JSON list of C-alpha atoms in Angstrom, two decimals:
[
{"chain": "A", "resi": 1, "resn": "UNK", "atom": "CA", "xyz": [-13.62, 183.49, -9.75]},
{"chain": "A", "resi": 2, "resn": "UNK", "atom": "CA", "xyz": [-13.44, 186.98, -8.20]},
{"chain": "A", "resi": 3, "resn": "UNK", "atom": "CA", "xyz": [-16.29, 189.32, -8.98]},
{"chain": "A", "resi": 4, "resn": "UNK", "atom": "CA", "xyz": [-15.58, 192.43, -11.04]},
{"chain": "A", "resi": 5, "resn": "UNK", "atom": "CA", "xyz": [-18.09, 195.27, -11.22]},
{"chain": "A", "resi": 6, "resn": "UNK", "atom": "CA", "xyz": [-18.03, 197.44, -14.33]},
{"chain": "A", "resi": 7, "resn": "UNK", "atom": "CA", "xyz": [-19.20, 200.83, -15.51]},
{"chain": "A", "resi": 8, "resn": "UNK", "atom": "CA", "xyz": [-19.11, 201.78, -19.18]},
{"chain": "A", "resi": 9, "resn": "UNK", "atom": "CA", "xyz": [-20.47, 205.25, -19.86]},
{"chain": "A", "resi": 10, "resn": "UNK", "atom": "CA", "xyz": [-20.11, 208.20, -22.22]},
{"chain": "A", "resi": 11, "resn": "UNK", "atom": "CA", "xyz": [-21.12, 211.58, -20.82]},
{"chain": "A", "resi": 12, "resn": "UNK", "atom": "CA", "xyz": [-21.31, 215.10, -22.24]},
{"chain": "A", "resi": 13, "resn": "UNK", "atom": "CA", "xyz": [-18.56, 217.49, -21.14]},
{"chain": "A", "resi": 14, "resn": "UNK", "atom": "CA", "xyz": [-20.40, 218.64, -18.03]},
{"chain": "A", "resi": 15, "resn": "UNK", "atom": "CA", "xyz": [-18.85, 218.53, -14.55]},
{"chain": "A", "resi": 16, "resn": "UNK", "atom": "CA", "xyz": [-22.17, 217.58, -12.94]},
{"chain": "A", "resi": 17, "resn": "UNK", "atom": "CA", "xyz": [-22.30, 214.48, -15.16]},
{"chain": "A", "resi": 18, "resn": "UNK", "atom": "CA", "xyz": [-18.67, 213.78, -14.28]},
{"chain": "A", "resi": 19, "resn": "UNK", "atom": "CA", "xyz": [-19.41, 213.97, -10.58]},
{"chain": "A", "resi": 20, "resn": "UNK", "atom": "CA", "xyz": [-22.29, 211.51, -10.98]},
{"chain": "A", "resi": 21, "resn": "UNK", "atom": "CA", "xyz": [-19.99, 208.96, -12.68]},
{"chain": "A", "resi": 22, "resn": "UNK", "atom": "CA", "xyz": [-17.38, 209.47, -9.97]},
{"chain": "A", "resi": 23, "resn": "UNK", "atom": "CA", "xyz": [-20.00, 208.69, -7.31]},
{"chain": "A", "resi": 24, "resn": "UNK", "atom": "CA", "xyz": [-21.09, 205.55, -9.19]},
{"chain": "A", "resi": 25, "resn": "UNK", "atom": "CA", "xyz": [-17.51, 204.30, -9.13]},
{"chain": "A", "resi": 26, "resn": "UNK", "atom": "CA", "xyz": [-17.13, 205.12, -5.43]},
{"chain": "A", "resi": 27, "resn": "UNK", "atom": "CA", "xyz": [-20.33, 203.16, -4.77]},
{"chain": "A", "resi": 28, "resn": "UNK", "atom": "CA", "xyz": [-18.78, 200.14, -6.50]},
{"chain": "A", "resi": 29, "resn": "UNK", "atom": "CA", "xyz": [-15.68, 200.53, -4.35]},
{"chain": "A", "resi": 30, "resn": "UNK", "atom": "CA", "xyz": [-17.85, 200.54, -1.25]},
{"chain": "A", "resi": 31, "resn": "UNK", "atom": "CA", "xyz": [-19.63, 197.40, -2.52]},
{"chain": "A", "resi": 32, "resn": "UNK", "atom": "CA", "xyz": [-16.23, 195.72, -2.80]},
{"chain": "A", "resi": 33, "resn": "UNK", "atom": "CA", "xyz": [-15.37, 197.01, 0.68]},
{"chain": "A", "resi": 34, "resn": "UNK", "atom": "CA", "xyz": [-12.39, 199.16, -0.24]},
{"chain": "A", "resi": 35, "resn": "UNK", "atom": "CA", "xyz": [-10.85, 201.15, 2.61]},
{"chain": "A", "resi": 36, "resn": "UNK", "atom": "CA", "xyz": [-11.56, 204.83, 3.13]},
{"chain": "A", "resi": 37, "resn": "UNK", "atom": "CA", "xyz": [-7.93, 205.49, 2.18]},
{"chain": "A", "resi": 38, "resn": "UNK", "atom": "CA", "xyz": [-8.43, 203.73, -1.18]},
{"chain": "A", "resi": 39, "resn": "UNK", "atom": "CA", "xyz": [-11.73, 205.53, -1.76]},
{"chain": "A", "resi": 40, "resn": "UNK", "atom": "CA", "xyz": [-10.19, 208.93, -0.97]},
{"chain": "A", "resi": 41, "resn": "UNK", "atom": "CA", "xyz": [-7.28, 208.28, -3.34]},
{"chain": "A", "resi": 42, "resn": "UNK", "atom": "CA", "xyz": [-9.52, 207.14, -6.18]},
{"chain": "A", "resi": 43, "resn": "UNK", "atom": "CA", "xyz": [-12.11, 209.89, -5.64]},
{"chain": "A", "resi": 44, "resn": "UNK", "atom": "CA", "xyz": [-9.34, 212.51, -5.86]},
{"chain": "A", "resi": 45, "resn": "UNK", "atom": "CA", "xyz": [-7.85, 210.88, -8.97]},
{"chain": "A", "resi": 46, "resn": "UNK", "atom": "CA", "xyz": [-11.22, 210.45, -10.66]},
{"chain": "A", "resi": 47, "resn": "UNK", "atom": "CA", "xyz": [-12.14, 214.06, -10.05]},
{"chain": "A", "resi": 48, "resn": "UNK", "atom": "CA", "xyz": [-8.86, 215.21, -11.57]},
{"chain": "A", "resi": 49, "resn": "UNK", "atom": "CA", "xyz": [-9.02, 212.89, -14.59]},
{"chain": "A", "resi": 50, "resn": "UNK", "atom": "CA", "xyz": [-12.68, 213.55, -15.42]},
{"chain": "A", "resi": 51, "resn": "UNK", "atom": "CA", "xyz": [-12.45, 217.31, -14.83]},
{"chain": "A", "resi": 52, "resn": "UNK", "atom": "CA", "xyz": [-9.28, 217.50, -16.96]},
{"chain": "A", "resi": 53, "resn": "UNK", "atom": "CA", "xyz": [-11.02, 215.59, -19.77]},
{"chain": "A", "resi": 54, "resn": "UNK", "atom": "CA", "xyz": [-14.04, 217.89, -19.62]},
{"chain": "A", "resi": 55, "resn": "UNK", "atom": "CA", "xyz": [-12.30, 221.25, -19.22]},
{"chain": "A", "resi": 56, "resn": "UNK", "atom": "CA", "xyz": [-8.89, 220.86, -20.83]},
{"chain": "A", "resi": 57, "resn": "UNK", "atom": "CA", "xyz": [-9.51, 218.01, -23.25]},
{"chain": "A", "resi": 58, "resn": "UNK", "atom": "CA", "xyz": [-12.95, 218.88, -24.57]},
{"chain": "A", "resi": 59, "resn": "UNK", "atom": "CA", "xyz": [-12.91, 222.58, -23.67]},
{"chain": "A", "resi": 60, "resn": "UNK", "atom": "CA", "xyz": [-16.24, 222.14, -21.82]},
{"chain": "A", "resi": 61, "resn": "UNK", "atom": "CA", "xyz": [-17.93, 221.56, -25.20]},
{"chain": "A", "resi": 62, "resn": "UNK", "atom": "CA", "xyz": [-21.07, 219.57, -24.29]},
{"chain": "A", "resi": 63, "resn": "UNK", "atom": "CA", "xyz": [-21.19, 218.21, -27.84]},
{"chain": "A", "resi": 64, "resn": "UNK", "atom": "CA", "xyz": [-17.96, 216.32, -27.10]},
{"chain": "A", "resi": 65, "resn": "UNK", "atom": "CA", "xyz": [-18.09, 213.19, -24.98]},
{"chain": "A", "resi": 66, "resn": "UNK", "atom": "CA", "xyz": [-15.96, 211.83, -22.17]},
{"chain": "A", "resi": 67, "resn": "UNK", "atom": "CA", "xyz": [-15.95, 208.04, -21.92]},
{"chain": "A", "resi": 68, "resn": "UNK", "atom": "CA", "xyz": [-15.32, 206.35, -18.61]},
{"chain": "A", "resi": 69, "resn": "UNK", "atom": "CA", "xyz": [-14.67, 202.63, -18.23]},
{"chain": "A", "resi": 70, "resn": "UNK", "atom": "CA", "xyz": [-14.22, 201.28, -14.72]},
{"chain": "A", "resi": 71, "resn": "UNK", "atom": "CA", "xyz": [-13.48, 197.75, -13.54]},
{"chain": "A", "resi": 72, "resn": "UNK", "atom": "CA", "xyz": [-13.67, 197.36, -9.77]},
{"chain": "A", "resi": 73, "resn": "UNK", "atom": "CA", "xyz": [-12.51, 194.00, -8.46]},
{"chain": "A", "resi": 74, "resn": "UNK", "atom": "CA", "xyz": [-11.73, 192.61, -5.06]},
{"chain": "A", "resi": 75, "resn": "UNK", "atom": "CA", "xyz": [-7.98, 193.23, -5.31]},
{"chain": "A", "resi": 76, "resn": "UNK", "atom": "CA", "xyz": [-7.62, 196.18, -7.66]},
{"chain": "A", "resi": 77, "resn": "UNK", "atom": "CA", "xyz": [-9.49, 198.66, -9.77]},
{"chain": "A", "resi": 78, "resn": "UNK", "atom": "CA", "xyz": [-8.81, 200.14, -13.19]},
{"chain": "A", "resi": 79, "resn": "UNK", "atom": "CA", "xyz": [-10.40, 203.24, -14.70]},
{"chain": "A", "resi": 80, "resn": "UNK", "atom": "CA", "xyz": [-9.97, 204.65, -18.19]},
{"chain": "A", "resi": 81, "resn": "UNK", "atom": "CA", "xyz": [-11.06, 208.20, -18.99]},
{"chain": "A", "resi": 82, "resn": "UNK", "atom": "CA", "xyz": [-10.94, 209.43, -22.58]},
{"chain": "A", "resi": 83, "resn": "UNK", "atom": "CA", "xyz": [-11.88, 212.76, -24.14]},
{"chain": "A", "resi": 84, "resn": "UNK", "atom": "CA", "xyz": [-12.37, 213.93, -27.73]},
{"chain": "A", "resi": 85, "resn": "UNK", "atom": "CA", "xyz": [-9.98, 216.84, -27.53]},
{"chain": "A", "resi": 86, "resn": "UNK", "atom": "CA", "xyz": [-6.69, 217.48, -29.27]},
{"chain": "A", "resi": 87, "resn": "UNK", "atom": "CA", "xyz": [-4.62, 215.70, -26.64]},
{"chain": "A", "resi": 88, "resn": "UNK", "atom": "CA", "xyz": [-1.46, 216.79, -24.87]},
{"chain": "A", "resi": 89, "resn": "UNK", "atom": "CA", "xyz": [2.00, 215.57, -23.97]},
{"chain": "A", "resi": 90, "resn": "UNK", "atom": "CA", "xyz": [2.06, 214.89, -20.22]},
{"chain": "A", "resi": 91, "resn": "UNK", "atom": "CA", "xyz": [5.85, 215.26, -20.08]},
{"chain": "A", "resi": 92, "resn": "UNK", "atom": "CA", "xyz": [5.48, 218.85, -21.34]},
{"chain": "A", "resi": 93, "resn": "UNK", "atom": "CA", "xyz": [3.41, 219.88, -18.32]},
{"chain": "A", "resi": 94, "resn": "UNK", "atom": "CA", "xyz": [5.76, 221.77, -15.98]},
{"chain": "A", "resi": 95, "resn": "UNK", "atom": "CA", "xyz": [6.62, 220.33, -12.58]},
{"chain": "A", "resi": 96, "resn": "UNK", "atom": "CA", "xyz": [4.36, 222.29, -10.20]},
{"chain": "A", "resi": 97, "resn": "UNK", "atom": "CA", "xyz": [6.96, 222.01, -7.42]},
{"chain": "A", "resi": 98, "resn": "UNK", "atom": "CA", "xyz": [9.67, 223.74, -9.49]},
{"chain": "A", "resi": 99, "resn": "UNK", "atom": "CA", "xyz": [10.49, 227.27, -8.30]},
{"chain": "A", "resi": 100, "resn": "UNK", "atom": "CA", "xyz": [9.32, 228.86, -11.57]},
{"chain": "A", "resi": 101, "resn": "UNK", "atom": "CA", "xyz": [5.90, 227.16, -11.36]},
{"chain": "A", "resi": 102, "resn": "UNK", "atom": "CA", "xyz": [5.21, 226.96, -7.63]},
{"chain": "A", "resi": 103, "resn": "UNK", "atom": "CA", "xyz": [2.57, 229.72, -7.81]},
{"chain": "A", "resi": 104, "resn": "UNK", "atom": "CA", "xyz": [0.78, 228.29, -10.86]},
{"chain": "A", "resi": 105, "resn": "UNK", "atom": "CA", "xyz": [-2.01, 225.72, -10.45]},
{"chain": "A", "resi": 106, "resn": "UNK", "atom": "CA", "xyz": [-1.29, 223.74, -13.62]},
{"chain": "A", "resi": 107, "resn": "UNK", "atom": "CA", "xyz": [0.14, 220.25, -13.28]},
{"chain": "A", "resi": 108, "resn": "UNK", "atom": "CA", "xyz": [-0.86, 219.65, -9.66]},
{"chain": "A", "resi": 109, "resn": "UNK", "atom": "CA", "xyz": [-3.60, 217.18, -10.58]},
{"chain": "A", "resi": 110, "resn": "UNK", "atom": "CA", "xyz": [-1.22, 215.10, -12.69]},
{"chain": "A", "resi": 111, "resn": "UNK", "atom": "CA", "xyz": [1.27, 215.05, -9.84]},
{"chain": "A", "resi": 112, "resn": "UNK", "atom": "CA", "xyz": [-1.42, 213.99, -7.34]},
{"chain": "A", "resi": 113, "resn": "UNK", "atom": "CA", "xyz": [-2.63, 211.15, -9.55]},
{"chain": "A", "resi": 114, "resn": "UNK", "atom": "CA", "xyz": [0.91, 209.82, -9.89]},
{"chain": "A", "resi": 115, "resn": "UNK", "atom": "CA", "xyz": [1.32, 209.95, -6.10]},
{"chain": "A", "resi": 116, "resn": "UNK", "atom": "CA", "xyz": [-1.98, 208.20, -5.26]},
{"chain": "A", "resi": 117, "resn": "UNK", "atom": "CA", "xyz": [-2.18, 205.55, -7.98]},
{"chain": "A", "resi": 118, "resn": "UNK", "atom": "CA", "xyz": [-0.20, 202.36, -8.55]},
{"chain": "A", "resi": 119, "resn": "UNK", "atom": "CA", "xyz": [-0.31, 202.85, -12.33]},
{"chain": "A", "resi": 120, "resn": "UNK", "atom": "CA", "xyz": [-0.94, 205.90, -14.53]},
{"chain": "A", "resi": 121, "resn": "UNK", "atom": "CA", "xyz": [-0.58, 205.86, -18.31]},
{"chain": "A", "resi": 122, "resn": "UNK", "atom": "CA", "xyz": [-1.54, 208.35, -21.01]},
{"chain": "A", "resi": 123, "resn": "UNK", "atom": "CA", "xyz": [-2.29, 207.03, -24.49]},
{"chain": "A", "resi": 124, "resn": "UNK", "atom": "CA", "xyz": [-4.04, 208.13, -27.68]},
{"chain": "A", "resi": 125, "resn": "UNK", "atom": "CA", "xyz": [-2.02, 211.35, -27.85]},
{"chain": "A", "resi": 126, "resn": "UNK", "atom": "CA", "xyz": [-2.83, 212.24, -24.23]},
{"chain": "A", "resi": 127, "resn": "UNK", "atom": "CA", "xyz": [-6.58, 211.93, -24.74]},
{"chain": "A", "resi": 128, "resn": "UNK", "atom": "CA", "xyz": [-6.84, 208.78, -22.63]},
{"chain": "A", "resi": 129, "resn": "UNK", "atom": "CA", "xyz": [-5.64, 208.11, -19.11]},
{"chain": "A", "resi": 130, "resn": "UNK", "atom": "CA", "xyz": [-5.57, 204.65, -17.56]},
{"chain": "A", "resi": 131, "resn": "UNK", "atom": "CA", "xyz": [-5.42, 204.57, -13.77]},
{"chain": "A", "resi": 132, "resn": "UNK", "atom": "CA", "xyz": [-5.03, 201.61, -11.42]},
{"chain": "A", "resi": 133, "resn": "UNK", "atom": "CA", "xyz": [-5.09, 201.33, -7.66]},
{"chain": "A", "resi": 134, "resn": "UNK", "atom": "CA", "xyz": [-4.58, 198.15, -5.72]},
{"chain": "A", "resi": 135, "resn": "UNK", "atom": "CA", "xyz": [-6.61, 197.41, -2.61]},
{"chain": "A", "resi": 136, "resn": "UNK", "atom": "CA", "xyz": [-4.91, 198.73, 0.53]},
{"chain": "A", "resi": 137, "resn": "UNK", "atom": "CA", "xyz": [-2.18, 200.44, -1.45]},
{"chain": "A", "resi": 138, "resn": "UNK", "atom": "CA", "xyz": [0.49, 202.16, 0.63]},
{"chain": "A", "resi": 139, "resn": "UNK", "atom": "CA", "xyz": [0.34, 205.18, -1.69]},
{"chain": "A", "resi": 140, "resn": "UNK", "atom": "CA", "xyz": [0.96, 207.98, -1.25]},
{"chain": "A", "resi": 141, "resn": "UNK", "atom": "CA", "xyz": [4.14, 207.46, 0.67]},
{"chain": "A", "resi": 142, "resn": "UNK", "atom": "CA", "xyz": [4.82, 210.55, 2.70]},
{"chain": "A", "resi": 143, "resn": "UNK", "atom": "CA", "xyz": [8.26, 211.19, 4.09]},
{"chain": "A", "resi": 144, "resn": "UNK", "atom": "CA", "xyz": [8.40, 212.87, 7.46]},
{"chain": "A", "resi": 145, "resn": "UNK", "atom": "CA", "xyz": [10.87, 215.67, 7.89]},
{"chain": "A", "resi": 146, "resn": "UNK", "atom": "CA", "xyz": [11.12, 214.89, 11.62]}
]
């Protein structure tokens, strides 16, 4: 039976705490010998998801918690990040590549997570994101203009 390493933690809405959890998950990825490409993709996605939960979800209110559940296996990993905020509708976030929004920073993190992960799902009214990345994923696929 393949080994799965887990992290189950609830942290206050503090980016330093979020960074510590992110590093714990990266350490598990290294233990399972994920590639640097996989680690980069997941580190980027984790930073976006956890920071969004802290800042946008919980409004940086340290009395509100962010829960992080990670399962890191030999073939894939799954991370759930949930905040105690009011939630949001991901489809309502403007496309950051659209001409009207190209100069605004909002929505870029959501777009990056979709590009780097094999599976992204928002549930619980947008308060919870579930992210999956398979080992040696081809994502993101970048098209050359050449």
